[in-house]
mmCIF file of C-alpha atoms in Angstrom:
data_model
loop_
_atom_site.group_PDB
_atom_site.id
_atom_site.type_symbol
_atom_site.label_atom_id
_atom_site.label_comp_id
_atom_site.label_asym_id
_atom_site.label_seq_id
_atom_site.Cartn_x
_atom_site.Cartn_y
_atom_site.Cartn_z
ATOM 1 C CA UNK A 17 5.334 -17.790 1.626
ATOM 2 C CA UNK A 18 8.798 -18.199 3.092
ATOM 3 C CA UNK A 19 10.503 -15.399 4.972
ATOM 4 C CA UNK A 20 11.364 -12.616 2.525
ATOM 5 C CA UNK A 21 14.883 -11.215 2.273
ATOM 6 C CA UNK A 22 15.771 -7.657 1.318
ATOM 7 C CA UNK A 23 18.720 -8.853 -0.756
ATOM 8 C CA UNK A 24 16.321 -10.519 -3.199
ATOM 9 C CA UNK A 25 15.877 -7.067 -4.754
ATOM 10 C CA UNK A 26 18.700 -6.484 -7.207
ATOM 11 C CA UNK A 27 18.623 -2.688 -6.822
ATOM 12 C CA UNK A 28 17.451 -0.736 -3.796
ATOM 13 C CA UNK A 29 14.771 1.763 -4.841
ATOM 14 C CA UNK A 30 14.752 5.471 -4.284
ATOM 15 C CA UNK A 31 11.384 6.172 -2.633
ATOM 16 C CA UNK A 32 9.623 9.542 -2.694
ATOM 17 C CA UNK A 33 6.487 10.267 -0.673
ATOM 18 C CA UNK A 34 4.022 12.378 -2.660
ATOM 19 C CA UNK A 35 1.450 13.927 -0.337
ATOM 20 C CA UNK A 36 -1.815 14.707 -2.096
ATOM 21 C CA UNK A 37 -5.239 15.848 -0.957
ATOM 22 C CA UNK A 38 -8.764 16.549 -2.101
ATOM 23 C CA UNK A 39 -11.351 18.098 0.207
ATOM 24 C CA UNK A 40 -11.137 16.075 3.464
ATOM 25 C CA UNK A 41 -9.013 13.262 1.987
ATOM 26 C CA UNK A 42 -5.248 13.175 2.355
ATOM 27 C CA UNK A 43 -3.299 10.373 0.734
ATOM 28 C CA UNK A 44 0.269 9.218 0.405
ATOM 29 C CA UNK A 45 1.261 8.404 -3.159
ATOM 30 C CA UNK A 46 4.685 6.890 -3.722
ATOM 31 C CA UNK A 47 7.303 6.953 -6.431
ATOM 32 C CA UNK A 48 9.750 4.025 -6.314
ATOM 33 C CA UNK A 49 12.615 4.328 -8.794
ATOM 34 C CA UNK A 50 15.600 2.248 -9.841
ATOM 35 C CA UNK A 51 18.389 4.857 -9.493
ATOM 36 C CA UNK A 52 20.479 3.183 -12.214
ATOM 37 C CA UNK A 53 17.959 2.851 -15.054
ATOM 38 C CA UNK A 54 15.572 5.524 -13.688
ATOM 39 C CA UNK A 55 12.702 3.134 -14.406
ATOM 40 C CA UNK A 56 9.955 3.780 -11.844
ATOM 41 C CA UNK A 57 6.553 2.766 -10.562
ATOM 42 C CA UNK A 58 3.854 4.786 -8.845
ATOM 43 C CA UNK A 59 1.751 3.443 -5.989
ATOM 44 C CA UNK A 60 -1.934 4.421 -5.711
ATOM 45 C CA UNK A 61 -1.798 7.756 -7.614
ATOM 46 C CA UNK A 62 -4.668 10.123 -6.842
ATOM 47 C CA UNK A 63 -5.917 13.693 -6.581
ATOM 48 C CA UNK A 64 -3.085 16.033 -7.627
ATOM 49 C CA UNK A 65 -1.755 15.162 -11.066
ATOM 50 C CA UNK A 66 0.683 18.083 -11.098
ATOM 51 C CA UNK A 67 2.447 16.891 -7.935
ATOM 52 C CA UNK A 68 2.895 13.427 -9.372
ATOM 53 C CA UNK A 69 4.268 14.710 -12.662
ATOM 54 C CA UNK A 70 6.587 17.051 -10.770
ATOM 55 C CA UNK A 71 7.927 14.117 -8.750
ATOM 56 C CA UNK A 72 8.578 12.143 -11.948
ATOM 57 C CA UNK A 73 10.265 15.113 -13.601
ATOM 58 C CA UNK A 74 12.321 15.885 -10.508
ATOM 59 C CA UNK A 75 13.841 12.414 -10.639
ATOM 60 C CA UNK A 76 14.005 12.287 -14.441
ATOM 61 C CA UNK A 77 12.104 9.040 -13.930
ATOM 62 C CA UNK A 78 10.544 6.912 -16.645
ATOM 63 C CA UNK A 79 7.178 5.628 -15.472
ATOM 64 C CA UNK A 80 6.985 1.896 -16.239
ATOM 65 C CA UNK A 81 3.888 0.945 -14.291
ATOM 66 C CA UNK A 82 1.309 1.764 -11.637
ATOM 67 C CA UNK A 83 0.763 -0.432 -8.579
ATOM 68 C CA UNK A 84 -2.722 -0.375 -7.053
ATOM 69 C CA UNK A 85 -3.187 -1.770 -3.562
ATOM 70 C CA UNK A 86 -6.979 -1.845 -3.865
ATOM 71 C CA UNK A 87 -9.857 -0.335 -5.831
ATOM 72 C CA UNK A 88 -11.163 2.408 -3.523
ATOM 73 C CA UNK A 89 -11.467 5.646 -5.451
ATOM 74 C CA UNK A 90 -8.894 7.577 -3.428
ATOM 75 C CA UNK A 91 -6.286 4.988 -4.439
ATOM 76 C CA UNK A 92 -7.118 4.611 -8.148
ATOM 77 C CA UNK A 93 -8.253 8.129 -9.073
ATOM 78 C CA UNK A 94 -5.422 8.996 -11.496
ATOM 79 C CA UNK A 95 -4.272 5.499 -12.416
ATOM 80 C CA UNK A 96 -5.831 5.197 -15.861
ATOM 81 C CA UNK A 97 -5.076 8.805 -16.794
ATOM 82 C CA UNK A 98 -1.382 8.423 -15.962
ATOM 83 C CA UNK A 99 -1.251 4.994 -17.566
ATOM 84 C CA UNK A 100 -2.522 6.349 -20.865
ATOM 85 C CA UNK A 101 -0.231 9.388 -20.762
ATOM 86 C CA UNK A 102 2.904 7.352 -20.059
ATOM 87 C CA UNK A 103 1.952 4.196 -21.952
ATOM 88 C CA UNK A 104 2.409 1.863 -18.991
ATOM 89 C CA UNK A 105 0.382 -0.910 -17.332
ATOM 90 C CA UNK A 106 -1.804 -0.651 -14.247
ATOM 91 C CA UNK A 107 -1.339 -3.625 -11.906
ATOM 92 C CA UNK A 108 -4.017 -4.829 -9.478
ATOM 93 C CA UNK A 109 -4.645 -8.206 -7.900
ATOM 94 C CA UNK A 110 -6.905 -10.519 -9.842
ATOM 95 C CA UNK A 111 -9.041 -10.962 -6.714
ATOM 96 C CA UNK A 112 -9.550 -7.214 -6.348
ATOM 97 C CA UNK A 113 -10.474 -6.786 -10.003
ATOM 98 C CA UNK A 114 -13.077 -9.542 -9.694
ATOM 99 C CA UNK A 115 -14.501 -8.180 -6.435
ATOM 100 C CA UNK A 116 -14.568 -4.500 -7.396
ATOM 101 C CA UNK A 117 -15.222 -4.507 -11.130
ATOM 102 C CA UNK A 118 -12.417 -1.967 -11.587
ATOM 103 C CA UNK A 119 -11.477 -1.444 -15.228
ATOM 104 C CA UNK A 120 -8.754 0.463 -17.055
ATOM 105 C CA UNK A 121 -7.515 0.204 -20.621
ATOM 106 C CA UNK A 122 -4.056 -1.056 -19.605
ATOM 107 C CA UNK A 123 -5.135 -3.012 -16.528
ATOM 108 C CA UNK A 124 -3.105 -6.165 -15.828
ATOM 109 C CA UNK A 125 -4.223 -8.740 -13.275
ATOM 110 C CA UNK A 126 -1.564 -10.097 -10.927
ATOM 111 C CA UNK A 127 -1.209 -12.841 -8.357
ATOM 112 C CA UNK A 128 1.793 -13.235 -6.050
ATOM 113 C CA UNK A 129 4.302 -13.901 -8.808
ATOM 114 C CA UNK A 130 7.112 -11.319 -8.566
ATOM 115 C CA UNK A 131 8.371 -9.376 -11.568
ATOM 116 C CA UNK A 132 11.054 -6.840 -12.469
ATOM 117 C CA UNK A 133 10.859 -3.161 -13.364
ATOM 118 C CA UNK A 134 14.362 -2.123 -14.307
ATOM 119 C CA UNK A 135 16.469 -3.505 -11.492
ATOM 120 C CA UNK A 136 13.597 -3.460 -8.995
ATOM 121 C CA UNK A 137 12.044 -6.718 -7.891
ATOM 122 C CA UNK A 138 8.345 -6.244 -7.118
ATOM 123 C CA UNK A 139 6.823 -8.854 -4.809
ATOM 124 C CA UNK A 140 3.024 -8.652 -4.409
ATOM 125 C CA UNK A 141 1.589 -9.981 -1.144
ATOM 126 C CA UNK A 142 -2.148 -10.622 -1.063
ATOM 127 C CA UNK A 143 -3.561 -9.164 2.149
ATOM 128 C CA UNK A 144 -7.386 -9.253 2.088
ATOM 129 C CA UNK A 145 -9.503 -7.730 4.831
ATOM 130 C CA UNK A 146 -9.984 -4.060 4.036
ATOM 131 C CA UNK A 147 -11.203 -5.228 0.636
ATOM 132 C CA UNK A 148 -11.380 -8.795 -0.737
ATOM 133 C CA UNK A 149 -8.307 -8.451 -2.942
ATOM 134 C CA UNK A 150 -6.044 -5.954 -1.187
ATOM 135 C CA UNK A 151 -2.368 -6.343 -1.968
ATOM 136 C CA UNK A 152 0.833 -4.933 -0.515
ATOM 137 C CA UNK A 153 3.979 -4.563 -2.602
ATOM 138 C CA UNK A 154 7.473 -5.329 -1.324
ATOM 139 C CA UNK A 155 10.274 -3.591 -3.232
ATOM 140 C CA UNK A 156 13.721 -4.021 -1.771
ATOM 141 C CA UNK A 157 12.861 -3.768 1.907
ATOM 142 C CA UNK A 158 10.120 -1.188 1.361
ATOM 143 C CA UNK A 159 6.523 -2.368 1.840
ATOM 144 C CA UNK A 160 3.710 -0.309 0.319
ATOM 145 C CA UNK A 161 0.597 -1.207 2.277
ATOM 146 C CA UNK A 162 -2.289 0.966 1.069
ATOM 147 C CA UNK A 163 -5.029 0.721 3.681
ATOM 148 C CA UNK A 164 -4.025 -2.680 5.055
ATOM 149 C CA UNK A 165 -1.457 -1.466 7.566
ATOM 150 C CA UNK A 166 -0.929 2.065 8.841
ATOM 151 C CA UNK A 167 1.902 3.019 11.176
ATOM 152 C CA UNK A 168 -0.544 3.336 14.087
ATOM 153 C CA UNK A 169 -3.512 1.277 12.872
ATOM 154 C CA UNK A 170 -5.108 -0.693 10.065
ATOM 155 C CA UNK A 171 -7.885 -0.158 7.551
ATOM 156 C CA UNK A 172 -11.546 -0.544 8.380
ATOM 157 C CA UNK A 173 -13.292 -3.875 7.750
ATOM 158 C CA UNK A 174 -16.912 -4.161 6.598
ATOM 159 C CA UNK A 175 -17.854 -7.218 8.678
ATOM 160 C CA UNK A 176 -16.560 -9.973 10.944
ATOM 161 C CA UNK A 177 -15.417 -12.234 8.113
ATOM 162 C CA UNK A 178 -13.375 -9.396 6.637
ATOM 163 C CA UNK A 179 -11.914 -8.600 10.068
ATOM 164 C CA UNK A 180 -10.822 -12.229 10.387
ATOM 165 C CA UNK A 181 -9.135 -11.940 6.995
ATOM 166 C CA UNK A 182 -7.439 -8.720 8.085
ATOM 167 C CA UNK A 183 -6.076 -10.414 11.196
ATOM 168 C CA UNK A 184 -4.675 -13.243 9.060
ATOM 169 C CA UNK A 185 -3.126 -10.750 6.626
ATOM 170 C CA UNK A 186 -1.432 -8.778 9.406
ATOM 171 C CA UNK A 187 -0.188 -11.979 11.018
ATOM 172 C CA UNK A 188 1.277 -13.028 7.695
ATOM 173 C CA UNK A 189 3.181 -9.765 7.361
ATOM 174 C CA UNK A 190 4.465 -10.099 10.926
ATOM 175 C CA UNK A 191 5.630 -13.658 10.267
ATOM 176 C CA UNK A 192 7.342 -13.111 6.906
ATOM 177 C CA UNK A 193 8.842 -9.624 6.881
ATOM 178 C CA UNK A 194 12.224 -8.704 8.358
ATOM 179 C CA UNK A 195 11.896 -6.266 11.252
ATOM 180 C CA UNK A 196 13.829 -3.569 9.370
ATOM 181 C CA UNK A 197 11.324 -3.533 6.498
ATOM 182 C CA UNK A 198 10.155 0.058 5.940
ATOM 183 C CA UNK A 199 6.369 0.533 5.992
ATOM 184 C CA UNK A 200 4.726 2.998 3.590
ATOM 185 C CA UNK A 201 0.942 3.295 4.209
ATOM 186 C CA UNK A 202 -1.685 4.987 2.078
ATOM 187 C CA UNK A 203 -2.434 7.542 4.799
ATOM 188 C CA UNK A 204 -0.533 9.231 7.623
ATOM 189 C CA UNK A 205 -1.896 9.822 11.118
ATOM 190 C CA UNK A 206 1.089 10.885 13.248
ATOM 191 C CA UNK A 207 4.374 9.140 12.459
ATOM 192 C CA UNK A 208 5.903 9.626 9.025
ATOM 193 C CA UNK A 209 5.855 6.890 6.359
ATOM 194 C CA UNK A 210 8.949 4.716 6.163
ATOM 195 C CA UNK A 211 9.049 3.577 9.797
ATOM 196 C CA UNK A 212 10.693 0.168 10.299
ATOM 197 C CA UNK A 213 8.379 -2.722 11.071
ATOM 198 C CA UNK A 214 10.026 -3.013 14.494
ATOM 199 C CA UNK A 215 8.718 0.464 15.342
ATOM 200 C CA UNK A 216 5.262 -0.289 13.932
ATOM 201 C CA UNK A 217 5.076 -3.446 16.031
ATOM 202 C CA UNK A 218 5.735 -1.385 19.157
ATOM 203 C CA UNK A 219 3.140 1.356 18.546
ATOM 204 C CA UNK A 220 0.294 -0.320 16.623
ATOM 205 C CA UNK A 221 -2.409 -1.854 18.811
ATOM 206 C CA UNK A 222 -3.813 -3.879 15.913
ATOM 207 C CA UNK A 223 -0.623 -5.938 15.802
ATOM 208 C CA UNK A 224 -0.934 -7.008 19.453
ATOM 209 C CA UNK A 225 -3.946 -9.332 19.269
ATOM 210 C CA UNK A 226 -3.382 -13.082 19.562
ATOM 211 C CA UNK A 227 -6.532 -14.387 17.878
ATOM 212 C CA UNK A 228 -9.075 -13.519 15.215
ATOM 213 C CA UNK A 229 -11.980 -13.103 17.605
ATOM 214 C CA UNK A 230 -10.425 -10.491 19.885
ATOM 215 C CA UNK A 231 -9.012 -8.619 16.878
ATOM 216 C CA UNK A 232 -12.414 -8.559 15.156
ATOM 217 C CA UNK A 233 -14.207 -7.453 18.323
ATOM 218 C CA UNK A 234 -11.867 -4.475 18.639
ATOM 219 C CA UNK A 235 -11.735 -3.593 14.940
ATOM 220 C CA UNK A 236 -15.557 -3.631 14.722
ATOM 221 C CA UNK A 237 -16.225 -2.039 18.132
ATOM 222 C CA UNK A 238 -19.102 0.413 18.343
ATOM 223 C CA UNK A 239 -18.677 4.131 18.904
ATOM 224 C CA UNK A 240 -15.725 4.673 16.574
ATOM 225 C CA UNK A 241 -15.557 8.249 15.297
ATOM 226 C CA UNK A 242 -15.480 8.559 11.521
ATOM 227 C CA UNK A 243 -13.905 11.973 12.001
ATOM 228 C CA UNK A 244 -11.003 10.386 13.860
ATOM 229 C CA UNK A 245 -10.745 7.545 11.347
ATOM 230 C CA UNK A 246 -10.246 10.135 8.601
ATOM 231 C CA UNK A 247 -8.016 12.472 10.626
ATOM 232 C CA UNK A 248 -5.120 12.110 8.202
ATOM 233 C CA UNK A 249 -2.347 14.646 7.897
#
């Protein structure tokens, strides 16, 4: 993929962070809306239906689709329910559908071909590692990363092969995205979503490794605390 340009998006989206939680899980859901047509997409909707509907109503947004970064339950929990209510598709990468077996009545498989929602240009970027078919979505200089890239970290990897894939995915993002791209992860540790990539590059240790082997050794190191891994806010 050649270097991506923000101006490729015809309309800059309005982005709302929707913070949701259930028991010990805390997630960031996102509403990205074309401010002219008010056509909108949701990213990884889960847990608190009323918050999501309130965000849509607050913007007078028309939900045109749901973007899923991967098939873990805390990222797909409300996708089918909202899809049926609003009569819109659910988009997930073809690789992730095949690997996970995820199903929904309005599920549509995608590759890296971009498409339009209103005036918004949606560019999927396949970024395997956390799961086999993880995808990020670039919408007008805003990158929605799910559990691939956090502001201060990256998602867990089940084994060495997956960690190698994660390294390659992160390197691809570093090589192709402008430094002022805003990063919107599926979870928050300390810094707020929407930090520029330049800031993420300066504070994220997982973006400092020069080769697959050293990255995998650190990502899979023993003694990691699950409590700290899930210490979202």
